[in-house]
Coordinates of C-alpha atoms (C1' of nucleotides) in Angstrom, one line a residue:
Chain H
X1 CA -3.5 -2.7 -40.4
X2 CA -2.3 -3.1 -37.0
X3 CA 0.8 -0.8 -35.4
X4 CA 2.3 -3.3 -32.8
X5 CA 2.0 -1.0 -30.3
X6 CA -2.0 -0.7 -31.1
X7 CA -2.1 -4.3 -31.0
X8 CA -0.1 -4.7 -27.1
X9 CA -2.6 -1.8 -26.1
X10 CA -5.6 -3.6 -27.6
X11 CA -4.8 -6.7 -26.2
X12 CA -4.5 -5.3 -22.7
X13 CA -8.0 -3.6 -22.7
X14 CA -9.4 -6.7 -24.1
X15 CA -7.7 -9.2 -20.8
X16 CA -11.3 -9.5 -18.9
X17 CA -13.8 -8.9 -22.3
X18 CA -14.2 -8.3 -25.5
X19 CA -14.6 -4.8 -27.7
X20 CA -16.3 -4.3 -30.4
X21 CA -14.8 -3.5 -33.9
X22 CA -15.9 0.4 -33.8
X23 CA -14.7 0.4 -30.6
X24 CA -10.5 -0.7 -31.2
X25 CA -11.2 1.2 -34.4
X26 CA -11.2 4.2 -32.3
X27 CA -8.9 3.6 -30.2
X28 CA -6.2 2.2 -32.7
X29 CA -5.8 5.4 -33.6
X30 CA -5.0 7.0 -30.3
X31 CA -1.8 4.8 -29.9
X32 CA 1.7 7.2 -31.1
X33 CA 4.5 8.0 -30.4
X34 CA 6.4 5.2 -29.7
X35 CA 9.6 5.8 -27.6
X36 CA 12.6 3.3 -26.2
X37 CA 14.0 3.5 -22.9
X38 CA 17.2 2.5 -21.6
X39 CA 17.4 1.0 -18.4
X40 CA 17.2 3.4 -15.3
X41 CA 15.5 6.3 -17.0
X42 CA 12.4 7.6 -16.4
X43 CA 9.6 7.7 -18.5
X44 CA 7.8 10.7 -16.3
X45 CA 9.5 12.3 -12.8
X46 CA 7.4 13.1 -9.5
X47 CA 6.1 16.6 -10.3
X48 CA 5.9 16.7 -14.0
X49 CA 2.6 17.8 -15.5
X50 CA 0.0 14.9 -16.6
X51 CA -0.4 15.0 -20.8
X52 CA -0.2 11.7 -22.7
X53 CA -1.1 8.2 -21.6
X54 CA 1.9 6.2 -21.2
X55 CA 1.6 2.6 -22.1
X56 CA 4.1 0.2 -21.7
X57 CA 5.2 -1.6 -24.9
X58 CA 7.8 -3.9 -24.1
X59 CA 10.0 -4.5 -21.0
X60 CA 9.9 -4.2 -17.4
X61 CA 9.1 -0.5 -15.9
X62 CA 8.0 0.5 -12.4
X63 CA 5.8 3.1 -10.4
X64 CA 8.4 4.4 -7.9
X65 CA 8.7 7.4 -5.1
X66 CA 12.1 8.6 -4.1
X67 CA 12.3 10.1 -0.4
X68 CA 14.3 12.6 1.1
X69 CA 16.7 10.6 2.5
X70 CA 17.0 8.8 -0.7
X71 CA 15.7 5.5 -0.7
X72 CA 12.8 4.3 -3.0
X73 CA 9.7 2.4 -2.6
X74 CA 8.7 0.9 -5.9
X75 CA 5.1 0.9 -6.6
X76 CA 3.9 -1.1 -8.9
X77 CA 5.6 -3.5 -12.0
X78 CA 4.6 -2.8 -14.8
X79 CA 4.4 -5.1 -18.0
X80 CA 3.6 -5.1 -21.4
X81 CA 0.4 -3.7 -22.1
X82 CA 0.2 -1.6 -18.5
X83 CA -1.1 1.7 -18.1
X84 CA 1.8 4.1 -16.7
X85 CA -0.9 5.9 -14.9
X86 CA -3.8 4.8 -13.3
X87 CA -5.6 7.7 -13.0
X88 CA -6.5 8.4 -16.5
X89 CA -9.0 12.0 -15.9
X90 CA -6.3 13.4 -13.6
X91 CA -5.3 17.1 -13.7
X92 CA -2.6 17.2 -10.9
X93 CA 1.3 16.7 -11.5
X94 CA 2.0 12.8 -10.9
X95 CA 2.6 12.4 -7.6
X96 CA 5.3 9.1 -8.6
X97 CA 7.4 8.6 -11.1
X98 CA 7.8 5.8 -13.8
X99 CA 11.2 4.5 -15.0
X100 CA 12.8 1.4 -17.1
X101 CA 14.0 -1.1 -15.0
X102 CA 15.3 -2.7 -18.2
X103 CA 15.1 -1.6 -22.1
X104 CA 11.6 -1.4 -23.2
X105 CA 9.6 0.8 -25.3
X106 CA 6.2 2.6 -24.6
X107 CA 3.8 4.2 -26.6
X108 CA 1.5 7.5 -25.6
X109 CA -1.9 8.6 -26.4
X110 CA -3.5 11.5 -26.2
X111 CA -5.7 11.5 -23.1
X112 CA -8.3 14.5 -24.4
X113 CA -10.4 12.1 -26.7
X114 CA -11.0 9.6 -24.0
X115 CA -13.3 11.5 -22.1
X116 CA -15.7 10.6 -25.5
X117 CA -14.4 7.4 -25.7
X118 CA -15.6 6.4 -22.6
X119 CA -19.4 6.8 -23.9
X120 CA -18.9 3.9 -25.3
X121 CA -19.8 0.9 -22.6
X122 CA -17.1 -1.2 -24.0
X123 CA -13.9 1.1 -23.9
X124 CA -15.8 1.9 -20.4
X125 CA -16.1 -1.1 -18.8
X126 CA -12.9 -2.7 -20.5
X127 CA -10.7 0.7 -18.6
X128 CA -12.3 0.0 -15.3
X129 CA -11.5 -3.9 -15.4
X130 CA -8.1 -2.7 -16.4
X131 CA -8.0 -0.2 -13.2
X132 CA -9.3 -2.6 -11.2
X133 CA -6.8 -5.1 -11.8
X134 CA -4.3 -2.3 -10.8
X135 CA -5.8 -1.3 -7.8
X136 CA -6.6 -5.0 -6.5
X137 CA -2.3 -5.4 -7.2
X138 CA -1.5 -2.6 -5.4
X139 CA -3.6 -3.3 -2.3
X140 CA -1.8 -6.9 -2.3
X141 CA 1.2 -4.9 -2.1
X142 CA 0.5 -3.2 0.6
X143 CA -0.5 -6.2 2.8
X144 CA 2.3 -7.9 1.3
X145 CA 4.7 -5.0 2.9
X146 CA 2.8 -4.5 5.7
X147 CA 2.4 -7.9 7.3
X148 CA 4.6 -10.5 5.9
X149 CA 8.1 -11.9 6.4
X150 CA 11.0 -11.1 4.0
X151 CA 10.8 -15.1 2.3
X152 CA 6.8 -14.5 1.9
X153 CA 6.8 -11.0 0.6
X154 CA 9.4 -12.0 -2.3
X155 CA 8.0 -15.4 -3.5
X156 CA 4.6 -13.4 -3.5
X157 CA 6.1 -10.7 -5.9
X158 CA 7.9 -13.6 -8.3
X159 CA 4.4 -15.5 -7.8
X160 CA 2.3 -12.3 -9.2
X161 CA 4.5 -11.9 -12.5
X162 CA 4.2 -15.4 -12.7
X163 CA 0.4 -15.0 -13.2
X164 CA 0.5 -11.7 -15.3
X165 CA 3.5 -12.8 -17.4
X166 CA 1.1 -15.8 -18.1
X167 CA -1.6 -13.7 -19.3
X168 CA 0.5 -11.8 -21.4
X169 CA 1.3 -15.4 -23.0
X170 CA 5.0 -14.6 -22.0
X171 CA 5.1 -18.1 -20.3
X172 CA 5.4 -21.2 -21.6
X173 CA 6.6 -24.2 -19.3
X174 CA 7.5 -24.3 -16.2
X175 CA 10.3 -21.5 -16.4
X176 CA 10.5 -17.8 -16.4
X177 CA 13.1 -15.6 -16.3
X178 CA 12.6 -11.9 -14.6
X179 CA 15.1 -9.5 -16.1
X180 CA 15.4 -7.6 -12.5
X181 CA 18.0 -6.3 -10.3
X182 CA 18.5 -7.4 -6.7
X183 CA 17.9 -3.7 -5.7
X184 CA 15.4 -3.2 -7.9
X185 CA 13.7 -6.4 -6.1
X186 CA 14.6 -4.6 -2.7
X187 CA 12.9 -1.3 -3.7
X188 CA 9.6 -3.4 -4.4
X189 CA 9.1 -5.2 -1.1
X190 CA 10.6 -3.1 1.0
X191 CA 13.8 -5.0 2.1
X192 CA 17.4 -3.5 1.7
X193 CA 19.1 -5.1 -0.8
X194 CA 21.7 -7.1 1.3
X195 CA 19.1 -8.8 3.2
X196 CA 17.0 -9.3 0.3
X197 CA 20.4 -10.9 -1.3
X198 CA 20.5 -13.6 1.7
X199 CA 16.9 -14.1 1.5
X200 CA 17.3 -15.2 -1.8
X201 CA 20.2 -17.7 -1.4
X202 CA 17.9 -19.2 1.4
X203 CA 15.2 -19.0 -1.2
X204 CA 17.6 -20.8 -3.5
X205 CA 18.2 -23.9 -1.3
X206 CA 14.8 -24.4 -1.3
X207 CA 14.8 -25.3 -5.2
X208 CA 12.5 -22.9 -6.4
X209 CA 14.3 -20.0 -8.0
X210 CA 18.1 -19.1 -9.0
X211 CA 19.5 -15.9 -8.7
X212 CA 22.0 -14.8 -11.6
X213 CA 23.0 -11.6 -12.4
X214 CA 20.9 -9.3 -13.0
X215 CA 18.3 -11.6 -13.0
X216 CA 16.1 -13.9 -11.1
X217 CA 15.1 -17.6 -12.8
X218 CA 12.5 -18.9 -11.8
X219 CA 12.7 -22.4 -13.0
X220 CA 9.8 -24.4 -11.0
X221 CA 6.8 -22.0 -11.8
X222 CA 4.0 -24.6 -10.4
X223 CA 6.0 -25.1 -7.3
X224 CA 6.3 -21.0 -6.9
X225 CA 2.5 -20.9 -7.0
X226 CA 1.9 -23.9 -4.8
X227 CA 4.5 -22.5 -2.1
X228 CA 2.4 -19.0 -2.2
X229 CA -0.3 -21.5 -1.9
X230 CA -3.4 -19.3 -2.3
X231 CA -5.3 -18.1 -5.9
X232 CA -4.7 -15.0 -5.8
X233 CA -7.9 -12.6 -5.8
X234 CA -6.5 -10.0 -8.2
X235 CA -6.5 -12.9 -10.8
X236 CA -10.3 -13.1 -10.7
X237 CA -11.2 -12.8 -14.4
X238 CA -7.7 -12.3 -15.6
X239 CA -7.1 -16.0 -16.4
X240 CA -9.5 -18.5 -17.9
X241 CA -8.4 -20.9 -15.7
X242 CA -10.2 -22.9 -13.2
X243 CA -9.3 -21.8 -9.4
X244 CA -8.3 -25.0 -7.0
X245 CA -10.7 -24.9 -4.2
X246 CA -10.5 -22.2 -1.7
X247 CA -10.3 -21.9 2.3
X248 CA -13.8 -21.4 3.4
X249 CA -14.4 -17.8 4.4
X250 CA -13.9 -16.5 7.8
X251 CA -17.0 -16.1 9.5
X252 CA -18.5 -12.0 9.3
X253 CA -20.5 -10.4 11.7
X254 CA -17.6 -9.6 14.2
X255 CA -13.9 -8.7 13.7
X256 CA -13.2 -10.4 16.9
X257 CA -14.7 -13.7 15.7
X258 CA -13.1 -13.3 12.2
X259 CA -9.6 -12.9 13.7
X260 CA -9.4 -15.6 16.4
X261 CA -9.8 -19.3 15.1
X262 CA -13.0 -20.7 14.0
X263 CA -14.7 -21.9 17.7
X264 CA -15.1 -25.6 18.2
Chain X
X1 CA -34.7 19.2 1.1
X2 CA -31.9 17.5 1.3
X3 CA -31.3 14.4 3.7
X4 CA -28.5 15.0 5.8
X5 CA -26.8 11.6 3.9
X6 CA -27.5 13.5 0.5
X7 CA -25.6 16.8 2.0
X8 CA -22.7 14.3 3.2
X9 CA -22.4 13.0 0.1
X10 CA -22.5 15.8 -2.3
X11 CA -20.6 18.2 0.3
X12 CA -17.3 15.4 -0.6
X13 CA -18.1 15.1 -4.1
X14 CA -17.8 18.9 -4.4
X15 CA -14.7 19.5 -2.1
X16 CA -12.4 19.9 -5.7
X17 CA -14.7 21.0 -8.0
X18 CA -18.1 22.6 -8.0
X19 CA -21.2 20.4 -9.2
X20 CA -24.5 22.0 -11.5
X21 CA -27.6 22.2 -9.6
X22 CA -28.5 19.5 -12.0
X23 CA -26.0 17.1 -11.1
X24 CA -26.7 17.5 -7.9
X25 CA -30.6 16.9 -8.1
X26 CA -29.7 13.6 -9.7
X27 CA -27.2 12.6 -7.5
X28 CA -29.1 12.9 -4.2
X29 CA -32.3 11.2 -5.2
X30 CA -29.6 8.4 -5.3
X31 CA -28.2 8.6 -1.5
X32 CA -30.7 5.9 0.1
X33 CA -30.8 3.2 3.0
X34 CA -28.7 4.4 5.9
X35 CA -27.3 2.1 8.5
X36 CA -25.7 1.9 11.7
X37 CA -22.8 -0.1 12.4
X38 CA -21.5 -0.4 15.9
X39 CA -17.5 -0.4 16.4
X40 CA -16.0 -3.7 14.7
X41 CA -18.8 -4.9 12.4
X42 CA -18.6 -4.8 8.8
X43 CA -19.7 -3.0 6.4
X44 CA -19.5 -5.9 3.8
X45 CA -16.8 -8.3 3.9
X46 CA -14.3 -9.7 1.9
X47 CA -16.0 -12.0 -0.6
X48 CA -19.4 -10.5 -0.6
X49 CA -20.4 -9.5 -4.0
X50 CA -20.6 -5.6 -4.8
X51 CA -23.9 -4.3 -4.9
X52 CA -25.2 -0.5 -3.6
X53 CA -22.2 1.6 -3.2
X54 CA -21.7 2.4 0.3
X55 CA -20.5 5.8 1.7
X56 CA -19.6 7.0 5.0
X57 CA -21.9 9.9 6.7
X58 CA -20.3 9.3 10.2
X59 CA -17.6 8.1 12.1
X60 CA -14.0 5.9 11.3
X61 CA -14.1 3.4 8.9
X62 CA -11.7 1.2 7.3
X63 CA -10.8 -1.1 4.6
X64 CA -8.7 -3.9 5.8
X65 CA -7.4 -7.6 4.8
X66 CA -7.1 -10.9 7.0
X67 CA -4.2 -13.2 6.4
X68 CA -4.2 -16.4 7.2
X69 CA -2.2 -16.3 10.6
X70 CA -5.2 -13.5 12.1
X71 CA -3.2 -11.1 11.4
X72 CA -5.0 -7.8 9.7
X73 CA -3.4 -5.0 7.0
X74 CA -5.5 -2.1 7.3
X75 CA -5.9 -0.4 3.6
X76 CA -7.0 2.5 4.2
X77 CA -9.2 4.9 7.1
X78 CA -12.3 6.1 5.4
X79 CA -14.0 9.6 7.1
X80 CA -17.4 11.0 6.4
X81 CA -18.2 11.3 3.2
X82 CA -16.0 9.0 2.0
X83 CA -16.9 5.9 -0.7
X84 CA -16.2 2.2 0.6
X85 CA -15.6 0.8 -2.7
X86 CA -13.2 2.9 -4.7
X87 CA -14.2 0.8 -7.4
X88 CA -17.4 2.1 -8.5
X89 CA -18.1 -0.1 -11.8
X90 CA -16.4 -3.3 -10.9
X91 CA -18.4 -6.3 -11.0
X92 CA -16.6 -8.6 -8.4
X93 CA -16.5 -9.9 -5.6
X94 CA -14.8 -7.7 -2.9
X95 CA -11.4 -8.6 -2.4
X96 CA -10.6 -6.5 0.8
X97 CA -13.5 -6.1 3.8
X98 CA -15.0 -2.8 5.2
X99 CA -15.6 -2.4 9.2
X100 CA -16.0 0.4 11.6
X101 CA -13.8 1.4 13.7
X102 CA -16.1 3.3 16.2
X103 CA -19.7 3.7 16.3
X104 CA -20.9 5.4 12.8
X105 CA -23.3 5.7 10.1
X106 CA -23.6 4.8 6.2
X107 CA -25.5 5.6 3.4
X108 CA -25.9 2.7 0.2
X109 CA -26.7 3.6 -3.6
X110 CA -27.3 1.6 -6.5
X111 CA -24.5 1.7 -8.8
X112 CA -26.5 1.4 -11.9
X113 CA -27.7 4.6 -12.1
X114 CA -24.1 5.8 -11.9
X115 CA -23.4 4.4 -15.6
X116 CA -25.8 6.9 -17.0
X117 CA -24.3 9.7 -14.5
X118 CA -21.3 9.7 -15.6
X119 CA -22.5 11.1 -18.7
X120 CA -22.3 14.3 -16.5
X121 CA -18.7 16.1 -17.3
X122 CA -19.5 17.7 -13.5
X123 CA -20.6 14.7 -11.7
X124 CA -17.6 12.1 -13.9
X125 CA -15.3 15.1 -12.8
X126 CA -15.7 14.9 -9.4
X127 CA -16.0 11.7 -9.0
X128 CA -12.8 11.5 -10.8
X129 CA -11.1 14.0 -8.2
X130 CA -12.3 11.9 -5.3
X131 CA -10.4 8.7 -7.0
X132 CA -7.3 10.2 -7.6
X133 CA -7.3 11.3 -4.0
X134 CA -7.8 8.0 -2.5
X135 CA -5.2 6.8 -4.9
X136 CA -3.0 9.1 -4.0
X137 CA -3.3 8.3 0.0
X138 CA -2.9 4.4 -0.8
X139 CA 0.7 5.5 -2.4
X140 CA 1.4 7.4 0.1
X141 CA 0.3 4.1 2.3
X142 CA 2.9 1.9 0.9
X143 CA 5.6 4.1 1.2
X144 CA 5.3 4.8 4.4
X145 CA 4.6 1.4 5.3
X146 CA 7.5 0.1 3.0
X147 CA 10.3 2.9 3.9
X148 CA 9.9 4.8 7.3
X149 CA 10.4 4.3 10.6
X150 CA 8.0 3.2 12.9
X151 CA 8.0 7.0 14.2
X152 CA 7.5 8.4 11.2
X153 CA 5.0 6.2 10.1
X154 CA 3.0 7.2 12.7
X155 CA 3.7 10.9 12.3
X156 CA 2.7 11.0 8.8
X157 CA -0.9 9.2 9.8
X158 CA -1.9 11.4 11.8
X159 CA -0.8 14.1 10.1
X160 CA -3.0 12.9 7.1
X161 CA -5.6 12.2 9.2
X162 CA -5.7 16.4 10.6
X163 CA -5.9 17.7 6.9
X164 CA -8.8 15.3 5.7
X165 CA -10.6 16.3 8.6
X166 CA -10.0 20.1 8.3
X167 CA -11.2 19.5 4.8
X168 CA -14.2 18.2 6.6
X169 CA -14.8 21.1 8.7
X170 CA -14.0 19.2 11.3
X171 CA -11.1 20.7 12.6
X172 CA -10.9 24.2 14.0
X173 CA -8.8 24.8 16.9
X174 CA -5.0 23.4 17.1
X175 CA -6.2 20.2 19.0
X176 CA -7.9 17.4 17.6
X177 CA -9.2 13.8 19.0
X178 CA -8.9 10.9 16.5
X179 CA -10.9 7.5 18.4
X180 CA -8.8 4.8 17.2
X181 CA -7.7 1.8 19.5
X182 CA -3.7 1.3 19.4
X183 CA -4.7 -1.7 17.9
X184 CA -6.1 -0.6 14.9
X185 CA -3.5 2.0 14.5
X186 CA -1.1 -0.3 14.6
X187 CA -2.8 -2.6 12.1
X188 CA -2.5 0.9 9.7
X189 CA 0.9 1.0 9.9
X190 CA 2.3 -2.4 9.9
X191 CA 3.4 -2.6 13.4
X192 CA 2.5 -4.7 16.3
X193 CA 0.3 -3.0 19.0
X194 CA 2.8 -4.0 21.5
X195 CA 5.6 -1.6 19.1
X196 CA 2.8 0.8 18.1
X197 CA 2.7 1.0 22.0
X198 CA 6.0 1.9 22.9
X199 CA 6.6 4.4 20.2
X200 CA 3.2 6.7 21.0
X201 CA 4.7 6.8 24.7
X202 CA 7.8 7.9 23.3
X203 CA 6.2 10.5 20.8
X204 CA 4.3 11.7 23.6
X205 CA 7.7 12.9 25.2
X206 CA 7.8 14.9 21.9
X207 CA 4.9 16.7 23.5
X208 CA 2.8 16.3 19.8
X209 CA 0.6 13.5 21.4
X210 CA -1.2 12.7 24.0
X211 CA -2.9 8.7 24.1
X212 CA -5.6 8.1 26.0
X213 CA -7.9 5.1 26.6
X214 CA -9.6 4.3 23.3
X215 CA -8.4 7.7 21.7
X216 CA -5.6 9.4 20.3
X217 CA -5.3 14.0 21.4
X218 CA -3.3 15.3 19.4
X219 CA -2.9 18.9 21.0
X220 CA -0.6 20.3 18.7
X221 CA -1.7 20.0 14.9
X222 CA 0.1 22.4 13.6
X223 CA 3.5 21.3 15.2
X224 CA 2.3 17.9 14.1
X225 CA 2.5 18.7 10.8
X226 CA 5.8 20.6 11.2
X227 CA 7.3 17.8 12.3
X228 CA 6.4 16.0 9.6
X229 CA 7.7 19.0 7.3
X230 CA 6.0 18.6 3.6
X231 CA 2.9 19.8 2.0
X232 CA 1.8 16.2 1.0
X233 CA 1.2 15.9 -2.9
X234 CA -2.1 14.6 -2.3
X235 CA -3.5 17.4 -0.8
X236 CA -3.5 19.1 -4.4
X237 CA -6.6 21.0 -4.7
X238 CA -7.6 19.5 -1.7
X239 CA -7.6 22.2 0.6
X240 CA -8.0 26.1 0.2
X241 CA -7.9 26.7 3.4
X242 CA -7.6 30.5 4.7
X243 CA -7.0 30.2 8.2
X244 CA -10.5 29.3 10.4
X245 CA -12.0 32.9 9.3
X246 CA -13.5 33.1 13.2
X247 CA -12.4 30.3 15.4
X248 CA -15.7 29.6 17.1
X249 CA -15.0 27.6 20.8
X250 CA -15.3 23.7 21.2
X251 CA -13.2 22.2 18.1
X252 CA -14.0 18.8 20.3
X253 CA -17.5 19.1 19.8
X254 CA -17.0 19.2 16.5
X255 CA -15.1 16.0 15.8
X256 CA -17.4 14.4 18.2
X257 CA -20.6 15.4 16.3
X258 CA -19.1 12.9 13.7
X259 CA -17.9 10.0 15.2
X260 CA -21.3 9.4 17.4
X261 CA -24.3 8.8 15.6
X262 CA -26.9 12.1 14.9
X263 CA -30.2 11.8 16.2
X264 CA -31.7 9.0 13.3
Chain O
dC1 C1' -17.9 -7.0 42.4
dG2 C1' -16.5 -9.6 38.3
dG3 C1' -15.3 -9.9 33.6
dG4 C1' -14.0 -8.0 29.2
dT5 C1' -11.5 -4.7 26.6
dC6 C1' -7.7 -2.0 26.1
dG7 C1' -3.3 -0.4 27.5
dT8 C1' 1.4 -0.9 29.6
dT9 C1' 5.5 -3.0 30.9
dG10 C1' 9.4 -6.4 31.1
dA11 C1' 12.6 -9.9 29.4
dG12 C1' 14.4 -12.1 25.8
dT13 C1' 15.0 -13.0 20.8
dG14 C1' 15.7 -12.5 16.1
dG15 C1' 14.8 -10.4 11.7
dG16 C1' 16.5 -7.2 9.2
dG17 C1' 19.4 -2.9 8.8
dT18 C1' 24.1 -0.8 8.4
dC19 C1' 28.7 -0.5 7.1
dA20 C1' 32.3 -2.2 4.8
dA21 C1' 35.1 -5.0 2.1
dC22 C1' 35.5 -8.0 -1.6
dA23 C1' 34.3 -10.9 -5.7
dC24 C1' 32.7 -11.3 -10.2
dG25 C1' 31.8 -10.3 -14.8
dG26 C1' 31.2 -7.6 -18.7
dG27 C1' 32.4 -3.7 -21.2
dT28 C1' 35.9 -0.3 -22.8
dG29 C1' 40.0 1.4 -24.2
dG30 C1' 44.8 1.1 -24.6
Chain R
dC1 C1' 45.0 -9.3 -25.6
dC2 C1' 45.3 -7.4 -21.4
dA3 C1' 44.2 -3.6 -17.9
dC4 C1' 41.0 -1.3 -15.9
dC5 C1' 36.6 0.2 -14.3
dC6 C1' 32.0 0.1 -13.0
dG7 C1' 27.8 -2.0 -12.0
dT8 C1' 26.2 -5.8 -9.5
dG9 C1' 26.2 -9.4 -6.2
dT10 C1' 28.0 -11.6 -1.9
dT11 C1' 29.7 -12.0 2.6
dG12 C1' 31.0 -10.8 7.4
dA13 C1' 30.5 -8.3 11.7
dC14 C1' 27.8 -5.8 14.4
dC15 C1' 23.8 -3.7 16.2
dC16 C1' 19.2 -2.3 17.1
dC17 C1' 14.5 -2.0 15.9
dA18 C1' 10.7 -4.3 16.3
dC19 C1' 8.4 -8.9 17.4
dT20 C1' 7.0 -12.4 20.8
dC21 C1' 5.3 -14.0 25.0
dA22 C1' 3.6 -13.0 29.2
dA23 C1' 1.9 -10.8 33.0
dC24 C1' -0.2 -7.0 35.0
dG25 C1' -2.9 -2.7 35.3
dA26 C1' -6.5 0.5 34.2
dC27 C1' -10.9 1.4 32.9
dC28 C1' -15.8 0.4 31.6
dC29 C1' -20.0 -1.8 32.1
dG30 C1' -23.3 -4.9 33.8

DNA sequence: CGGGTCGTTGAGTGGGGTCAACACGGGTGG
DNA sequence: CCACCCGTGTTGACCCCACTCAACGACCCG
């Protein structure tokens, strides 16, 4: 028999392939401690030690740094099913934090058996399709911070957790409603959160989403997508579903040539 | 004998943790098919399927993304010794590109082999350590990028940029050259080159910085890093640097001996 | 000498930040 | 049931940081 919590975890490593019986069997029993979280506490701080694995259960939390002068940059969102810590063999102190942006549970495992767990090819390979999911996310963020307008960087975000909230099987239809804060929103793409409040009324106007409070619904989920306009490349083996036909690439031997538009 | 890609190589996988003479035999046997890539070529390119692992034995790299409007996010700057890919098992395509910034030198292995080395505690360990590093500077990436001023952001490049390379041995005296274009600084921190402009001129007042055609002195590292005031978390077990024991002359030579090509 | 790359500078604009006040709603306690 | 409070969202006024467009300058190399 199946603890819930061993079943969100198992369904997570399985996303991008399949594990054998011997291997869930083994890591079933990994999965304890299951703990709830109110909203705006943490789950780990900036500093503490690593011991378990944190997985996330149910809810929203987020990867976040606080700086001196006391703003925050989220991250990384983190769903159902999401390691709290990509680095899984680290010895350092986290160097972030992870907090509840609304109540959810988690779960933690020890982390000392998965050094042997990862002989096995399957836990392997289904941990590093899991890590590189998270990694391919958190590069998108940073071009998404780095080089887009405040409209782009925000349907991009609500685009993203269209897709994963999909894989999760969270979605059905063509609505979705995110259970986040305006300010949480802010911290995530790097806005304040009065401008990211007017970006959303203009995003509003443009029939896609509806800010309520403390929440954000999304109630046109194919238009989102089409508005982002490309498939994203972190999806790549997350969702059985066929990719519309893509931009032909830019051309490679020379940066120049790749930046200015295709000649002739 | 060791190849001087091999001694590259191992030299970065050991810089947090010490490898068996085994390990290391197996390793290096690995380190094959060096290249040179001229400033603004790729390494491999955004799309390409991943096949050898590609390292860096000399020179600036970086990871980097087009958008659609030409403009380019820069992911990350990758220094000697350094792994393109930080994905070592994943199985598709690349979803960011990987180009040199100056002149410099690369070295390819298969990944395959890599499966069966990572039975190694030493070699999964260090390999490990060298992850959680680059994770740790992408982090620190997206908050500067997400939360700092355009000062700051700056700042806290180059300051990263002076402790990786005194964890290369590349930095002796107080001064140090780093040959980047504005340009590509400016793509690394999410400003325009015209901005990125403007705010090294005014930095330069500061008396920290000195730009120069095609190059960046910075003539005062350790006031550099004052200014930027914290021990960064991801310098954990980076660096256990006593001061330079005997500061022989020429630091310059040094840095230069690594971003121009060796005798091949 | 010419052309290409890279850097610098100016003028003008606007996106987004800051500060501050207020509106709204949901809880809590009297 | 109302009064109050606090967390959240909204709006206005103002400003400035950073972007844009454009021209020019400096340097390098053939």
């Amino acid at each position: 028999m199946l603890t819930e919590a061993a079943r969100v975890f198992l369904q997570r490593l399985e996303r991008f392939g399949t594990l054998g019986a011997a291997d869930k069997q083994a890591l079933q029993v990994l999965v304890q401690h299951p703990a709830v979280h109110e909203a705006k506490t943490d789950v780990f701080h900036e500093g503490d030690e690593r011991r378990e694995l944190h997985i996330v259960l149910s809810g929203f939390f987020c990867r976040y740094r606080l700086l001196a002068d006391g703003s925050r940059q989220i991250l990384a969102i983190l769903l159902p099913g999401d390691l709290c810590d990509p680095n899984l063999f680290s010895k350092q102190p986290y160097d972030f934090s992870v907090g509840a942006l609304v109540l959810g549970r988690t779960a933690a495992l020890s982390r000392l058996p998965l050094h042997d767990l990862f002989r096995r090819p399957g836990v392997a390979r289904a941990f590093a399709s899991t890590r590189h999911f998270d990694d391919a996310l958190s590069r998108e963020w940073l071009v998404n911070i780095g080089r887009r307008s405040s409209e782009q960087r925000i349907l991009r975000l609500f685009s993203e957790l269209t897709w994963r909230l999909e894989a999760l099987g969270l979605l059905t239809g063509n609505v979705v409603t995110l259970p986040l804060l305006q300010a949480d929103l802010a911290d995530a793409v790097g806005l304040t959160h009065v401008h990211l409040c007017r970006t959303l009324k203009q995003l509003q106007t443009g029939g896609l989403i509806r800010p309520e409070r403390g929440r954000i619904v999304l109630h046109d989920v194919a238009g989102l997508r089409k508005a982002v306009g490309v498939w994203p490349s972190y999806l790549a083996g997350l969702i059985s579903v066929a990719p519309p036909p893509q931009a032909p690439e830019a051309p490679r031997r020379q940066l120049a040539s790749a930046v200015e538009p295709l000649p002739i």
